[in-house]
CSV table of C-alpha atoms in Angstrom, one decimal:
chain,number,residue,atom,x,y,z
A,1,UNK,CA,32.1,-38.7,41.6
A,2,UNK,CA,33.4,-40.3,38.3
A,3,UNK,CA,30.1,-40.5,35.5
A,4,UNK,CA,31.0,-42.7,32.0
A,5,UNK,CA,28.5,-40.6,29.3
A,6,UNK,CA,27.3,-42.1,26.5
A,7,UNK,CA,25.6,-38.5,24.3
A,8,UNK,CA,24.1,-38.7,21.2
A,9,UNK,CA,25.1,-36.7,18.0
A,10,UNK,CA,22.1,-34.6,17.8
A,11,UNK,CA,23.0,-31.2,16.0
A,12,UNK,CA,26.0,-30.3,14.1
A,13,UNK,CA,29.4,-28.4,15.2
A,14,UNK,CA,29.2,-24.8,14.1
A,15,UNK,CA,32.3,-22.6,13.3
A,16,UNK,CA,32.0,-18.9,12.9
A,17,UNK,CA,34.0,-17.8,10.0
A,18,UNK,CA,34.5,-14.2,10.9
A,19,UNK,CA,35.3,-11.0,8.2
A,20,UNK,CA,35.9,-12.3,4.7
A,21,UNK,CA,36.6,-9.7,2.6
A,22,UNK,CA,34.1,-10.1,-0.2
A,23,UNK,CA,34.7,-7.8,-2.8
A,24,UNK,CA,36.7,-4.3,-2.7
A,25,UNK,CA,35.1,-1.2,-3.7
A,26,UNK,CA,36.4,2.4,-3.7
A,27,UNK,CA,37.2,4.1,-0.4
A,28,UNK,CA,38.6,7.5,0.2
A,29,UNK,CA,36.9,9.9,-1.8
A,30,UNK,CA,37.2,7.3,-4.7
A,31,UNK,CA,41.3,7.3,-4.3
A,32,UNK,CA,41.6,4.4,-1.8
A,33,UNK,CA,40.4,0.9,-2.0
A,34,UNK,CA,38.0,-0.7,0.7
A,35,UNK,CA,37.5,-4.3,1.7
A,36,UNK,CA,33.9,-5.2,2.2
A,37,UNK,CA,33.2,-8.0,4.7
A,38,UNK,CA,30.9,-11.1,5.4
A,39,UNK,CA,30.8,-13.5,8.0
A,40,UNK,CA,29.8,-16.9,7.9
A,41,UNK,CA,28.3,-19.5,10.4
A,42,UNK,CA,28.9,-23.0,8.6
A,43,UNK,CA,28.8,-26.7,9.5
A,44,UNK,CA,31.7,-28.7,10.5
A,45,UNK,CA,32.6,-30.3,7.3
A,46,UNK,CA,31.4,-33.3,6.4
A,47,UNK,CA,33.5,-34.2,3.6
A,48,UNK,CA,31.1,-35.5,1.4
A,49,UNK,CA,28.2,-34.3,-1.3
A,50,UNK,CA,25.9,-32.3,1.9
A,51,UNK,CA,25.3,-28.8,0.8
A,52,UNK,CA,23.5,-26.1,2.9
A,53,UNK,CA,20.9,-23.6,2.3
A,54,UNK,CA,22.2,-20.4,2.7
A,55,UNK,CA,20.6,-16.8,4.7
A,56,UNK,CA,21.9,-14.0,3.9
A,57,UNK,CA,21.4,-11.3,6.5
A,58,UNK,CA,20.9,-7.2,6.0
A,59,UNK,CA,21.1,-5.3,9.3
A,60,UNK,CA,19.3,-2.1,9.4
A,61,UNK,CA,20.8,1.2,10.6
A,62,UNK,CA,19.0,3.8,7.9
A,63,UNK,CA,21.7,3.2,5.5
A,64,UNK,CA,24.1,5.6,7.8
A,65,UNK,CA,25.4,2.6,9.3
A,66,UNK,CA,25.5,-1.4,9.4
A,67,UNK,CA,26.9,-3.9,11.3
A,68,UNK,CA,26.8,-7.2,9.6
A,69,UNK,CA,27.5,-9.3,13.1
A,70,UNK,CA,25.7,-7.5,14.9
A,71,UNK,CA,22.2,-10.2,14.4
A,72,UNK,CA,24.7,-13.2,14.6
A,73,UNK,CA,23.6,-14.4,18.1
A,74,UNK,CA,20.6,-14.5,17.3
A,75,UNK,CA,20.3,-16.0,14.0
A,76,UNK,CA,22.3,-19.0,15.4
A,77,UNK,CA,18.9,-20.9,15.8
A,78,UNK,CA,18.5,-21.1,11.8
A,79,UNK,CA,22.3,-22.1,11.6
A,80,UNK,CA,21.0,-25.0,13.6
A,81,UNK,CA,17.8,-26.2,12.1
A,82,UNK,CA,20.5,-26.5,8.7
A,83,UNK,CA,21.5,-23.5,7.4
A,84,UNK,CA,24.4,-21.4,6.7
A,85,UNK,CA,24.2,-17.6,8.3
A,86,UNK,CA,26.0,-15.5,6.7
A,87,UNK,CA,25.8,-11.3,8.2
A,88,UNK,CA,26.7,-8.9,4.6
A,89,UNK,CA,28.3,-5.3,5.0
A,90,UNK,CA,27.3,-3.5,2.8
A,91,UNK,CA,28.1,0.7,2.4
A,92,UNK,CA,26.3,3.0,3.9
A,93,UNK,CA,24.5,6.3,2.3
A,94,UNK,CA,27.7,7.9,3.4
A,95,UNK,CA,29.8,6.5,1.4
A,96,UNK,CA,27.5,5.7,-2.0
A,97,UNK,CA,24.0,5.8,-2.5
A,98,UNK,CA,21.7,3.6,-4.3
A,99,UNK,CA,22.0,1.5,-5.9
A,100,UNK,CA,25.8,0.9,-4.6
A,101,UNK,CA,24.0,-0.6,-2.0
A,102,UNK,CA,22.2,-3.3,-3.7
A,103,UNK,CA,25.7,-3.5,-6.0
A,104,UNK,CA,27.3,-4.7,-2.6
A,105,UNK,CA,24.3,-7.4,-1.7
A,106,UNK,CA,24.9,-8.9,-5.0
A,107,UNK,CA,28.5,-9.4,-5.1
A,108,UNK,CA,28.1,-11.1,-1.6
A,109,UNK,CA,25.8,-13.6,-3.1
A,110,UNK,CA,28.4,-14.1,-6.0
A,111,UNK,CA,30.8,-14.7,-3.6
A,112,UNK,CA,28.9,-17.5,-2.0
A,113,UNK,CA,28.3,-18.9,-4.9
A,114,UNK,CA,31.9,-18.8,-6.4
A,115,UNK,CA,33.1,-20.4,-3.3
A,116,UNK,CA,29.9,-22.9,-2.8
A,117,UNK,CA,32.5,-25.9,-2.5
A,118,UNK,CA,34.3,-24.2,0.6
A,119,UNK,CA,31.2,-23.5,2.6
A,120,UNK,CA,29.1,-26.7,1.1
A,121,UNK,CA,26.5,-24.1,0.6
A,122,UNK,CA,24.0,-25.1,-1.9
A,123,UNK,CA,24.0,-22.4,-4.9
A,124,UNK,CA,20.4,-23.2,-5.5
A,125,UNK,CA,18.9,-22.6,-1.8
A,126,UNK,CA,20.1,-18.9,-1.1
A,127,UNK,CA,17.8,-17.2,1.2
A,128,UNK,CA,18.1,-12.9,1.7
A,129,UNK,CA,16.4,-11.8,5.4
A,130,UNK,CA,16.9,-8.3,6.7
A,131,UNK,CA,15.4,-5.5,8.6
A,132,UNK,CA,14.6,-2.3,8.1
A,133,UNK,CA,16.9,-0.9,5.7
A,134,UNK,CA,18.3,-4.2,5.6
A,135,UNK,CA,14.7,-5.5,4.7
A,136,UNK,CA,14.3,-3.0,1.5
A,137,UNK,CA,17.7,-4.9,0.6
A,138,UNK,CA,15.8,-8.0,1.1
A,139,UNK,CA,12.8,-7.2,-0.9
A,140,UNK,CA,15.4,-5.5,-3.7
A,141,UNK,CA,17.3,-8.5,-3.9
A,142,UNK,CA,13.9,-11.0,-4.4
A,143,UNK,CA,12.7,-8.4,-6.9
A,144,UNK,CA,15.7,-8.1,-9.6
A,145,UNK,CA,16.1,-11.8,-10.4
A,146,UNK,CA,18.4,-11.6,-14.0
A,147,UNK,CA,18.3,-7.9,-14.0
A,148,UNK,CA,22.1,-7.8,-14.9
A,149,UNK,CA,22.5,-3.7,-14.3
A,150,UNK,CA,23.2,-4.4,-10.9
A,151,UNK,CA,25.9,-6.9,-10.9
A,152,UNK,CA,29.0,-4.9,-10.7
A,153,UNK,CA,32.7,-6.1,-9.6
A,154,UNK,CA,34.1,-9.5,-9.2
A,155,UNK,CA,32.2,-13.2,-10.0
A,156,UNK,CA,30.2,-12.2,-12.9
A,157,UNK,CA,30.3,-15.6,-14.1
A,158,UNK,CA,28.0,-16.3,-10.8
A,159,UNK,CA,24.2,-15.6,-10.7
A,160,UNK,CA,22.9,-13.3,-8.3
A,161,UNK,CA,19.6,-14.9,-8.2
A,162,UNK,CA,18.0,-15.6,-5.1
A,163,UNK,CA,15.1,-18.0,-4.3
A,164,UNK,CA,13.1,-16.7,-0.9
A,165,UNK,CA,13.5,-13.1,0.4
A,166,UNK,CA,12.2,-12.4,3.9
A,167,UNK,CA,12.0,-8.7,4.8
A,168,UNK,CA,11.3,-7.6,8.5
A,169,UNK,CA,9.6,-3.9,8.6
A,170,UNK,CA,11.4,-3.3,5.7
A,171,UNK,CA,11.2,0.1,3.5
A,172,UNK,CA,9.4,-0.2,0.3
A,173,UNK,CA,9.0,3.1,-1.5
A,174,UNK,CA,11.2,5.9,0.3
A,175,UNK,CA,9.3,8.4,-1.4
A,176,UNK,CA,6.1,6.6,0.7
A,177,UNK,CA,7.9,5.6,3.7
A,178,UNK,CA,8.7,8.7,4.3
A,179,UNK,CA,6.0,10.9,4.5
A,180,UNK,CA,3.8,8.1,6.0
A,181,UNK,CA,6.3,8.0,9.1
A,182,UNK,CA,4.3,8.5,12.2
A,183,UNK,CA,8.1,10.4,12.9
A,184,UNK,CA,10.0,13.1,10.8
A,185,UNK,CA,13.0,11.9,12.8
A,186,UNK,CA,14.5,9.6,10.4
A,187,UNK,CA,13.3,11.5,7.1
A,188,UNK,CA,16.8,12.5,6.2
A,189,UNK,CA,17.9,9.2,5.2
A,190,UNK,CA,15.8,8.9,2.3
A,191,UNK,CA,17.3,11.8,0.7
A,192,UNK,CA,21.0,10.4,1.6
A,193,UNK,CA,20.3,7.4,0.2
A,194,UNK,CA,19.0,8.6,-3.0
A,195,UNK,CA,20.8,11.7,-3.2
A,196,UNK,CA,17.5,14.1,-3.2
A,197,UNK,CA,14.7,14.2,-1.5
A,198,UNK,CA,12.3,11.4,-2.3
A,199,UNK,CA,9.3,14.1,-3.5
A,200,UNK,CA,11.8,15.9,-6.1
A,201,UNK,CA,13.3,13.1,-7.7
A,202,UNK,CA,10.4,10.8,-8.6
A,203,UNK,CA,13.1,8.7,-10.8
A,204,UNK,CA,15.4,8.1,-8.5
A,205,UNK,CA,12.8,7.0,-5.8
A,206,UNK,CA,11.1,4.9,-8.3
A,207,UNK,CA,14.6,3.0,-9.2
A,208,UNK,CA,14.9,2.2,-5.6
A,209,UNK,CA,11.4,1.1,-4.9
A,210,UNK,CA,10.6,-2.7,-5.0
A,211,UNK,CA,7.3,-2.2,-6.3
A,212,UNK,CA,8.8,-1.0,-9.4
A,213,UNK,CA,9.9,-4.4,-10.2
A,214,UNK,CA,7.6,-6.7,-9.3
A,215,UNK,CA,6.4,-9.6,-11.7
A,216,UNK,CA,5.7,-13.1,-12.1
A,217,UNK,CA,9.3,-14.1,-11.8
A,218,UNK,CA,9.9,-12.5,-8.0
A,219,UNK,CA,11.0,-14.6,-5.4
A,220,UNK,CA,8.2,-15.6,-2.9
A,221,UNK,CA,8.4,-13.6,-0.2
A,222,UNK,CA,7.5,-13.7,3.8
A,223,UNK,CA,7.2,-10.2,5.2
A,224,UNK,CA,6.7,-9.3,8.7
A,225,UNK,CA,6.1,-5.5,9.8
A,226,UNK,CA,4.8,-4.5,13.4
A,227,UNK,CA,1.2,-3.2,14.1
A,228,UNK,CA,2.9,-0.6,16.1
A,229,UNK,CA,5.7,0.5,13.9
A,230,UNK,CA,6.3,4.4,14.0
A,231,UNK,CA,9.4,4.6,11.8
A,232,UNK,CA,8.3,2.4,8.8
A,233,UNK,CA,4.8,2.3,8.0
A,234,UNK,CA,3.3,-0.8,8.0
A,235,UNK,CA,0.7,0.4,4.7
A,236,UNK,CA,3.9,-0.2,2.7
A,237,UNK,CA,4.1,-3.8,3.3
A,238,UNK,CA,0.6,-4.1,2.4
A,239,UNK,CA,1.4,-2.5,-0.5
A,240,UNK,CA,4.3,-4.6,-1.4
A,241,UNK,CA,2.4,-8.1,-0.3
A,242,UNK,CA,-0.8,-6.3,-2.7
A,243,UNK,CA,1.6,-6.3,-5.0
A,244,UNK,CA,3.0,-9.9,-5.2
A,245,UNK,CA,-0.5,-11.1,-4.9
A,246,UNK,CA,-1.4,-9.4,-7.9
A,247,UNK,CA,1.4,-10.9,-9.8
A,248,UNK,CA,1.2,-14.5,-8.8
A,249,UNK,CA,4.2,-14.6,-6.3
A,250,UNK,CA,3.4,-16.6,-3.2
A,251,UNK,CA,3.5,-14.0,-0.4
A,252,UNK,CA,3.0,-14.3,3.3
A,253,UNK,CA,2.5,-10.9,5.2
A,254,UNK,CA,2.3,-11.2,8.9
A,255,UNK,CA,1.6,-8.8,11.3
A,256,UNK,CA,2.8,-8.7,14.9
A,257,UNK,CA,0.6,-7.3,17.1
A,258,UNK,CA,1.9,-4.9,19.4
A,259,UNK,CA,5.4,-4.8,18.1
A,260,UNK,CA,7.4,-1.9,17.1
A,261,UNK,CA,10.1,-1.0,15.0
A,262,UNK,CA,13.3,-3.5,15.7
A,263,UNK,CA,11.0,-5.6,18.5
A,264,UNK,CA,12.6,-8.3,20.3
A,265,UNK,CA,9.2,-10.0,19.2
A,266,UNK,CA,10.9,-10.4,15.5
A,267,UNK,CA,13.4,-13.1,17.2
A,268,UNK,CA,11.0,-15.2,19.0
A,269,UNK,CA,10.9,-18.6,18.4
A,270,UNK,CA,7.3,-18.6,17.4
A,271,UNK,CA,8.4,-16.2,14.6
A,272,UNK,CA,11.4,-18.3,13.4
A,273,UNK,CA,9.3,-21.3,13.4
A,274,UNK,CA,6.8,-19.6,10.7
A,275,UNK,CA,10.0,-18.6,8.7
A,276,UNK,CA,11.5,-22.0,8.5
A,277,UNK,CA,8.1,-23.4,7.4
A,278,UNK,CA,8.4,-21.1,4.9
A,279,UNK,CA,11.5,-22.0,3.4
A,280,UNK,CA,10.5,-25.9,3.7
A,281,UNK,CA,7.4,-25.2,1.3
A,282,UNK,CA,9.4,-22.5,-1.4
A,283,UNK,CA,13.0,-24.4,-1.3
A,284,UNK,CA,13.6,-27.0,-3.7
A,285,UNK,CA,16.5,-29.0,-2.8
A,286,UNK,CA,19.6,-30.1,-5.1
C-alpha cells in the first residue's frame, strides 16, 4: 500500500560526537602522555545565533574506574528537552588522587567553553550532574566558583565556572562517608583517593570535602540521595543541603523513597522532570 506523509518537525536531529580528547595529562608513571576524552550529544546545526545549555556528566565507579558513555542512553531525554550532554573522563584514584580529579572536570568545562562556537553551547548555561563519585565531582565543581588553584593545563583564558550542580547520592566528606557506610566494602577508596586514610589526614579530607567551600557564591544545587542507600549515607546530603541553606544558596534535596545506591529510580521520568524545572528557574539565558 503506497501512504504520502506529511510529519511535523517536532524535536531536533541529534548527533553523537564520540571521544574528543580534551586535554592530555601524564600517563605512564609520569613518562608518557595520556589523552583524556569527552563525548558530546549536540543539535544538528542550525547555522544561526541558537546556543545550548550544556550538562556535563560524572559517572561514578569509587574513583577506581569511570566510563564517561556509559549514562549516554539515558541522558538522551535532556539532549531532547534542549540541551547538550556531554559524558567527562576523568582519572581515576589509580592513576592521581585528589584533586587531579577535579583538575580534569575543569579542563573539560574549559574546553566547552573554548570551543562554545562549534557545539553552539551557551558558555553561560553549563550545568555539572553526576553520581556517586561522580556526584562529589558535581558538588566540587558548584562549590569552587573562581577558586583558580584548580585550573590546571590547557584554556586558562576560559572560566571554569559553573551555574547549577546536580549531584545524585553523591559523597560529601570521605572522612564522613566513610565511616557512616552501612558497608566497610567500599572503604578503601577514600584512602586511594586521598592518598591516607580519611581519619589520619584531617587536611587532606577537608581539601576534598564540599562543605569546606561552601558560601554565598555556590551554585544552586538539586541533590537527590536514596532513603535506602547503604554505600553513601544519605546524613551527608543533609549535611551538604544544611549547609547551602545556611549560606543562602538555593538548594533542593530530595529523597527517593525506597531507592538505593545507583537505582534505576534516579532515571525515571518523574525525576528528570523535577531536574529540568530546576534548571528553568536557576538558568538565565543569553
Amino acid at each position: 500500500m503506497k501512504h504520502t506523509l506529511k510529519v511535523d518537525q517536532v524535536r531536533d536531529g541529534l548527533w553523537l560526537d564520540s571521544d574528543i580528547t580534551y586535554t592530555q595529562v601524564p600517563g605512564w608513571l609520569g613518562n608518557t602522555t595520556r589523552d583524556l576524552k569527552l563525548s558530546v550529544i549536540r543539535h544538528f546545526q542550525t547555522n544561526d545565533d541558537t546556543r545550548y545549555p550544556v550538562i556535563f556528566w560524572f559517572a561514578g565507579g569509587g574513583w577506581m574506574d569511570t566510563d564517561h558513555n556509559v549514562h549516554l542512553p539515558n541522558l538522551v531525554d535532556f539532549a531532547r528537552h534542549g540541551y547538550i550532554v556531554v559524558g567527562v573522563e576523568y582519572r581515576d584514584s589509580n592513576k592521581v588522587q585528589f584533586p587531579g580529579q577535579l583538575e580534569d572536570a575543569k579542563a573539560a568545562i574549559r574546553y566547552m567553553r573554548a570551543n562554545a562556537k562549534r557545539f553552539q553551547a551557551d558558555p553561560n548555561r553549563f550545568i555539572v550532574m553526576g553520581e556517586s563519585a561522580g556526584g562529589h565531582m558535581a558538588s566540587m565543581l558548584g562549590v569552587t566558583n573562581g577558586l583558580n588553584q584548580f585550573d590546571k593545563g590547557a584554556n586558562l583564558d576560559y572560566s571554569s565556572d559553573v551555574q547549577v550542580a546536580v549531584p545524585f547520592y553523591g559523597v560529601v566528606d570521605p572522612l564522613t562517608a566513610k565511616t557512616g557506610s552501612a558497608s566497610n566494602d567500599f572503604d578503601f577508596v577514600y584512602r586511594n583517593l586521598l592518598g591516607a586514610e580519611p581519619e589520619n589526614a584531617p587536611e587532606l579530607d577537608s581539601a576534598a570535602n564540599p562543605l569546606t567551600y561552601v558560601n554565598s557564591n555556590s551554585t544552586p544545587f538539586l541533590i537527590f540521595h536514596g532513603t535506602e542507600d547503604v554505600v553513601v549515607p544519605i546524613k551527608d546530603s543533609e549535611k551538604l543541603y544544611d549547609a547551602l541553606v545556611e549560606n543562602n544558596v538555593p538548594a533542593e534535596l530530595y529523597e527517593i523513597e525506597g531507592a538505593s545506591h545507583m537505582d534505576v529510580k534516579f532515571l525515571q521520568p518523574q525525576v528528570f522532570k523535577i531536574v529540568m524545572d530546576f534548571l528553568d528557574k536557576y538558568l538565565t539565558r543569553s
